mmCIF file of C-alpha atoms in Angstrom:
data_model
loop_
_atom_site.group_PDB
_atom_site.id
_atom_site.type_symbol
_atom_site.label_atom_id
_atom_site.label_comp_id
_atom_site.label_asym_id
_atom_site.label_seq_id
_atom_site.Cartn_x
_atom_site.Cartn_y
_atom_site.Cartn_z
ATOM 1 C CA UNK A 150 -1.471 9.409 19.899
ATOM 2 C CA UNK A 151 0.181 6.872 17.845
ATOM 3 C CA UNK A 152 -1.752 4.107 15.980
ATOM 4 C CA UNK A 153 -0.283 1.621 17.945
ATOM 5 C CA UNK A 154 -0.993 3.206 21.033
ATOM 6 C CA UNK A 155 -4.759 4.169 20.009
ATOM 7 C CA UNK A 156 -4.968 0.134 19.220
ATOM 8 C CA UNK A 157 -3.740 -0.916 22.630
ATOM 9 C CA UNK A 158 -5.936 1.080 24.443
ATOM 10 C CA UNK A 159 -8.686 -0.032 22.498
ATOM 11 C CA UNK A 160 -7.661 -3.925 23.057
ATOM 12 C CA UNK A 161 -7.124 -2.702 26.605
ATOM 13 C CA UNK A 162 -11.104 -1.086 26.892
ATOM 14 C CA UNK A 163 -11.994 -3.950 25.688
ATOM 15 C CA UNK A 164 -10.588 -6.200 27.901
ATOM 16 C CA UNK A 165 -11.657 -4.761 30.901
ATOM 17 C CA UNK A 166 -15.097 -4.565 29.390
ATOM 18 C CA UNK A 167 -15.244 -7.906 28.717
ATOM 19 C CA UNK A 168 -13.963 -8.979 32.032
ATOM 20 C CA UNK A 169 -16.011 -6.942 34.032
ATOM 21 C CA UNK A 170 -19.400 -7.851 32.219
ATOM 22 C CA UNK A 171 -18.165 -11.988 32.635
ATOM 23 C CA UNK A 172 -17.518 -11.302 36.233
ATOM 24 C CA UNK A 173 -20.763 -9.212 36.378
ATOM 25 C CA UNK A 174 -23.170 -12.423 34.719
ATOM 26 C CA UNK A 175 -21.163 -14.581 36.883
ATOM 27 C CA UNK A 176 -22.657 -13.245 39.729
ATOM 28 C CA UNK A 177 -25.725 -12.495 38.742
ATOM 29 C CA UNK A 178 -25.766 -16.421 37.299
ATOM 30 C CA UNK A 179 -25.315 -17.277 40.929
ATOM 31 C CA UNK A 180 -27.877 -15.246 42.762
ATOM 32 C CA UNK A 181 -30.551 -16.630 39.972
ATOM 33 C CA UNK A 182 -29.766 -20.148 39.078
ATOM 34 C CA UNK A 183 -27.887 -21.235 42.525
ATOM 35 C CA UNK A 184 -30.703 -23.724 42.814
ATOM 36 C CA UNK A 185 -29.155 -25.277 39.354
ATOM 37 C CA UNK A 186 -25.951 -26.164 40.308
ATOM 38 C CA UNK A 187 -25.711 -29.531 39.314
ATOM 39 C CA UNK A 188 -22.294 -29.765 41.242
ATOM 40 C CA UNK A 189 -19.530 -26.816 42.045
ATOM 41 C CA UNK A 190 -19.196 -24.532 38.887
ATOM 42 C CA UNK A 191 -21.526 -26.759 36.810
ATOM 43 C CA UNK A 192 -24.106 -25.268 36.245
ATOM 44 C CA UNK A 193 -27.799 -26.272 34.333
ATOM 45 C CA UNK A 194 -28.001 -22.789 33.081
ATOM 46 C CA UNK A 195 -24.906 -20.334 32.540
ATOM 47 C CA UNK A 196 -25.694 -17.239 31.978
ATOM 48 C CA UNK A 197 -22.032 -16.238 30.967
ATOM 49 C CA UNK A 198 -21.717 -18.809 28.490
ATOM 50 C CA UNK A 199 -23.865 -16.032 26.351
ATOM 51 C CA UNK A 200 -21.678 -13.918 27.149
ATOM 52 C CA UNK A 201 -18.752 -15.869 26.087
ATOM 53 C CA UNK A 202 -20.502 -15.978 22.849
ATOM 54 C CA UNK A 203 -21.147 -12.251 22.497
ATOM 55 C CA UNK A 204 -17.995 -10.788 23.276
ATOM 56 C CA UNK A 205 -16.041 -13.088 21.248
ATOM 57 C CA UNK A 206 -17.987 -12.893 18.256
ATOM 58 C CA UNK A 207 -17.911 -8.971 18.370
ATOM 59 C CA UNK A 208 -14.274 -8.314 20.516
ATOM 60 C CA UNK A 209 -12.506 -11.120 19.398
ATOM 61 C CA UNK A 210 -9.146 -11.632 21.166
ATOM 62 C CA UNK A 211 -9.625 -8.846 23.388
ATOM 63 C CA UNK A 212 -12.817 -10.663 24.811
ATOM 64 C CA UNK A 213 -11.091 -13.744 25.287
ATOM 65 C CA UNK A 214 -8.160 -12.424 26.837
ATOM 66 C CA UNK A 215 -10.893 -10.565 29.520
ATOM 67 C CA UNK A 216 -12.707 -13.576 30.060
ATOM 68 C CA UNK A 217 -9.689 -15.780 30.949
ATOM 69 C CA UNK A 218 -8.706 -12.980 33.266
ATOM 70 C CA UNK A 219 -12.535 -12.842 34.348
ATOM 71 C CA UNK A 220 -11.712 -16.596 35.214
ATOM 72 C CA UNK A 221 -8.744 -16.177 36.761
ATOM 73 C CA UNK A 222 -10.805 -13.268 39.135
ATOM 74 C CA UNK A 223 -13.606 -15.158 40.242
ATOM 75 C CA UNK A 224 -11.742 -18.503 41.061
ATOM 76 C CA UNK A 225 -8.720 -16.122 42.805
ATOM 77 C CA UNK A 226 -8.882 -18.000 45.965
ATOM 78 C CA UNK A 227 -7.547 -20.959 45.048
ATOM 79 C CA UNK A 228 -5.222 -19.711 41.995
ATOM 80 C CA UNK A 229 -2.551 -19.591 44.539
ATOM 81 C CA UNK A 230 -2.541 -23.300 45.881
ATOM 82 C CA UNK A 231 -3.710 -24.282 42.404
ATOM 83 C CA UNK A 232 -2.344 -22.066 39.687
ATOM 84 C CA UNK A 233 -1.444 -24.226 36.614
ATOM 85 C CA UNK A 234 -5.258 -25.652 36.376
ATOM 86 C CA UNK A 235 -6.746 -22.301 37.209
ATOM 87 C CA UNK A 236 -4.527 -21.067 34.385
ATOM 88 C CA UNK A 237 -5.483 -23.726 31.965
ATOM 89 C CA UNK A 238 -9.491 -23.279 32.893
ATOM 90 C CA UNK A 239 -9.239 -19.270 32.428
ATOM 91 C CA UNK A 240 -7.521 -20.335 28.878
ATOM 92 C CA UNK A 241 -10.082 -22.637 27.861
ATOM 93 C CA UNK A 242 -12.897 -20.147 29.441
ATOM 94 C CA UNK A 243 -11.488 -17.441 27.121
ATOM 95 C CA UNK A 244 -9.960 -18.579 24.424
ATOM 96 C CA UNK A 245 -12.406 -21.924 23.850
ATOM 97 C CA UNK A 246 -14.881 -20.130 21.935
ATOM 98 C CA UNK A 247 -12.703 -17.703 20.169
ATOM 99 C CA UNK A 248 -10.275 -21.244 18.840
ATOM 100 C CA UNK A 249 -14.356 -22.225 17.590
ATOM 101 C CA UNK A 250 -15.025 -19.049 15.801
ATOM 102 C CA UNK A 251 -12.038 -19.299 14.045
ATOM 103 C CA UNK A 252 -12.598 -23.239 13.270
ATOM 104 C CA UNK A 253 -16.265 -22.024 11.883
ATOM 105 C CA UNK A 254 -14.589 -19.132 9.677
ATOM 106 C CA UNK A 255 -12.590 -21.587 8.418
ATOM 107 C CA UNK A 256 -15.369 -24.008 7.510
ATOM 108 C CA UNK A 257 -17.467 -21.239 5.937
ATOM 109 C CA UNK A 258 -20.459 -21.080 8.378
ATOM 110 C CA UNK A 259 -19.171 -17.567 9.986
ATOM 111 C CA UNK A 260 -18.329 -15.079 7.887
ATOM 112 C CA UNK A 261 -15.265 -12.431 9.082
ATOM 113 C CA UNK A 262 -17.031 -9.484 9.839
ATOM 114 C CA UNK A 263 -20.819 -11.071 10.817
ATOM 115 C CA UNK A 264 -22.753 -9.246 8.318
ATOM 116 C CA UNK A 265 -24.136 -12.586 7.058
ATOM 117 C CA UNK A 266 -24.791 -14.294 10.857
ATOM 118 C CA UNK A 267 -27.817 -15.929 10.218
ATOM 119 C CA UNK A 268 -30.030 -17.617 13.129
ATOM 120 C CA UNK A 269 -28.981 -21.093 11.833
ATOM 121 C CA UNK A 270 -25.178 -20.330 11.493
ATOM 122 C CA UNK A 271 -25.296 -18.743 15.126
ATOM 123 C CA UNK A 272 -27.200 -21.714 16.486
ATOM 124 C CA UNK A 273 -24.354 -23.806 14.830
ATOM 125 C CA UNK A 274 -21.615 -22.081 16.960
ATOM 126 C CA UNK A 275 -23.466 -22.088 19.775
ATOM 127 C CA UNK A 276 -23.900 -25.751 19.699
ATOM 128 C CA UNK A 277 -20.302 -26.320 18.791
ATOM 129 C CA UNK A 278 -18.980 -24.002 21.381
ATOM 130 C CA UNK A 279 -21.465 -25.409 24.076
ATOM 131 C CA UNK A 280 -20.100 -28.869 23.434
ATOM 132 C CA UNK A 281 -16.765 -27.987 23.400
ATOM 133 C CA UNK A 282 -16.593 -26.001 26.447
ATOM 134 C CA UNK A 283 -17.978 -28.659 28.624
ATOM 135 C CA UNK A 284 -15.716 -31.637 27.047
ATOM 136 C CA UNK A 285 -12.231 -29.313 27.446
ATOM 137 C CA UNK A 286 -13.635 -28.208 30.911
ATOM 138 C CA UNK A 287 -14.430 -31.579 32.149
ATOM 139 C CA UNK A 288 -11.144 -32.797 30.998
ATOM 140 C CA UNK A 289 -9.098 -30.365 32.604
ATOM 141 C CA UNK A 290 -11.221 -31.024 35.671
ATOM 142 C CA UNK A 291 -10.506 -34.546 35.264
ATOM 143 C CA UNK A 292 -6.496 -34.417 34.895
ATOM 144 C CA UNK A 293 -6.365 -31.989 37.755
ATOM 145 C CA UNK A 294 -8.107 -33.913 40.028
ATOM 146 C CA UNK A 295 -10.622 -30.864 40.577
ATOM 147 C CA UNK A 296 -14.031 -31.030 42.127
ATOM 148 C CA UNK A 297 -14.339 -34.898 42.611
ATOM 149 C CA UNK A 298 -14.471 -35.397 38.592
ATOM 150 C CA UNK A 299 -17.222 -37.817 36.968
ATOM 151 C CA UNK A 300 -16.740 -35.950 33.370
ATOM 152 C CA UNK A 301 -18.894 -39.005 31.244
ATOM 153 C CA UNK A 302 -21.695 -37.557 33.989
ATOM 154 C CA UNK A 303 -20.919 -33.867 34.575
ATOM 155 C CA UNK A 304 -20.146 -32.741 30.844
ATOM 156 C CA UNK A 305 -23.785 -33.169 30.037
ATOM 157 C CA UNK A 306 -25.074 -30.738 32.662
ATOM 158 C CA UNK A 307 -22.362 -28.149 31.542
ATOM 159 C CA UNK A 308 -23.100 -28.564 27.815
ATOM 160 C CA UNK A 309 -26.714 -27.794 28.538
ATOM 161 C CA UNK A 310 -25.686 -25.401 30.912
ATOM 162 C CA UNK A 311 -23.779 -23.252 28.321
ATOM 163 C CA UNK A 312 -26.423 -23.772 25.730
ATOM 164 C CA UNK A 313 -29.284 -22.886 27.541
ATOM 165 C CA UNK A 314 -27.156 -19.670 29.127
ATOM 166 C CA UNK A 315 -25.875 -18.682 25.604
ATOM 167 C CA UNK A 316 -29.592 -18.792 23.990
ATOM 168 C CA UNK A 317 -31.233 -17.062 27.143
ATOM 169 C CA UNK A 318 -28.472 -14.192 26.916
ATOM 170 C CA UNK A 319 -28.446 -14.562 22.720
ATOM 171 C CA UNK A 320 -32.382 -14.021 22.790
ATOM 172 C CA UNK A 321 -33.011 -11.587 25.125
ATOM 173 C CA UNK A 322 -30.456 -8.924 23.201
ATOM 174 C CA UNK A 323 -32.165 -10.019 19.965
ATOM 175 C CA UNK A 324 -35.735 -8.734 21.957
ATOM 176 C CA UNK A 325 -33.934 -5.781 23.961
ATOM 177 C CA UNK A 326 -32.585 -4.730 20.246
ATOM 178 C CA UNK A 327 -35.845 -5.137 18.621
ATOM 179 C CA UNK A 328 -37.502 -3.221 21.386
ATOM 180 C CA UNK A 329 -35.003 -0.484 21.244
ATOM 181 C CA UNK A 330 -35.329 -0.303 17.291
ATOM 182 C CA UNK A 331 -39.497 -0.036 17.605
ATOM 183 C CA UNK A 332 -39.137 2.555 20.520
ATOM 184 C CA UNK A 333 -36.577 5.019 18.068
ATOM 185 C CA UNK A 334 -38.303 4.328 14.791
ATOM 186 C CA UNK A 335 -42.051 3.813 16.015
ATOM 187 C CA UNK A 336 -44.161 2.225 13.164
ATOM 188 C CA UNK A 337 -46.689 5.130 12.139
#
C-alpha cells in the first residue's frame, strides 16, 4: 500500500467515523432533549455540538468533512427541494469549528498538536465556537428564508445550546477517561 493510499483511507475511516458518531448524538440529542427545542433544529442543549468539538480538535479536516456530510444525512429530505442552503448549513456545521481552531492556533491559545490544551484554553474555543456557530447558522437561516427566521431571538438559544452540549459531552469524556485511568491503574 502506497503512502498516499494508506493516508486516504485513513482520512476516509475517519470520515465515516465522524459522521456516523454526529448522526449517532443527533439522535440520541433528540430522544433526550426533544422537550428543549426552542424552535426546529434549535436546540437549548446540543449534544453534537461536543461532538463537533471533539472530532475536530483530534480529526481535523477529516471530522469536518464527516460532519458536513453528517448534516447533509440527517436534513436529506429536504436537500433535494433545498440544496444550496442545506449545502451551506452542512459547511458551516463542519467546517465552522475547524475555520475556529485554526483562528485560535493562529492567536496562540491552541497549540498544533494539543499537548498543552489546558481547561481555560478549551473553554475559550468552546465559547468562540459556540458563538460562532449560532451567529453563521442563524444567518444562513435568515438569507434562506428557513424555519420562519427571528435570528436577534433564536441565536441565543443555539449559542447556549452548543455550549451547554459541548461542556456536557467535553465533561463526561474527561470523567469516563478518569474512570477508565483509576479502573487500569488502581491506586494501591
Amino acid at each position: 500500500m502506497t503512502r498516499w493510499s494508506s493516508l486516504a483511507l485513513q482520512w476516509a475511516l475517519m470520515t465515516a467515523v465522524s459522521t456516523l458518531l454526529f448522526v449517532g448524538f443527533f439522535n440520541l440529542n433528540g430522544l433526550l432533549f426533544a422537550q428543549f427545542e426552542h424552535v426546529e433544529r434549535i436546540n437549548w442543549v446540543f449534544l453534537p455540538a461536543g461532538f463537533r468539538v471533539l472530532l475536530v480538535l483530534t480529526m481535523d479536516v477529516p471530522a469536518a468533512l464527516g460532519i458536513a456530510l453528517a448534516t447533509l444525512w440527517i436534513n436529506r429530505e429536504v436537500l433535494a427541494e433545498q440544496w444550496l442552503p442545506m449545502v451551506c448549513i452542512g459547511l458551516a456545521s463542519g467546517f465552522g469549528p475547524w475555520l475556529v481552531k485554526l483562528w485560535m492556533q493562529w492567536r496562540g491559545v491552541l497549540h498544533r498538536d494539543l499537548l498543552h490544551l489546558s481547561s481555560t484554553s478549551l473553554l475559550q474555543y468552546v465559547l468562540v465556537y459556540a458563538a460562532v456557530n449560532a451567529v453563521v447558522h442563524q444567518v444562513l437561516f435568515w438569507w434562506f428564508a428557513l424555519h420562519d427566521s427571528q435570528p436577534w431571538l433564536d441565536v441565543w438559544p443555539m449559542f447556549f445550546g452548543d455550549l451547554a452540549g459541548a461542556l456536557i459531552v467535553l465533561y463526561t469524556v474527561k470523567l469516563g477517561l478518569a474512570w477508565v485511568k483509576n479502573r487500569l491503574h488502581p491506586k494501591d
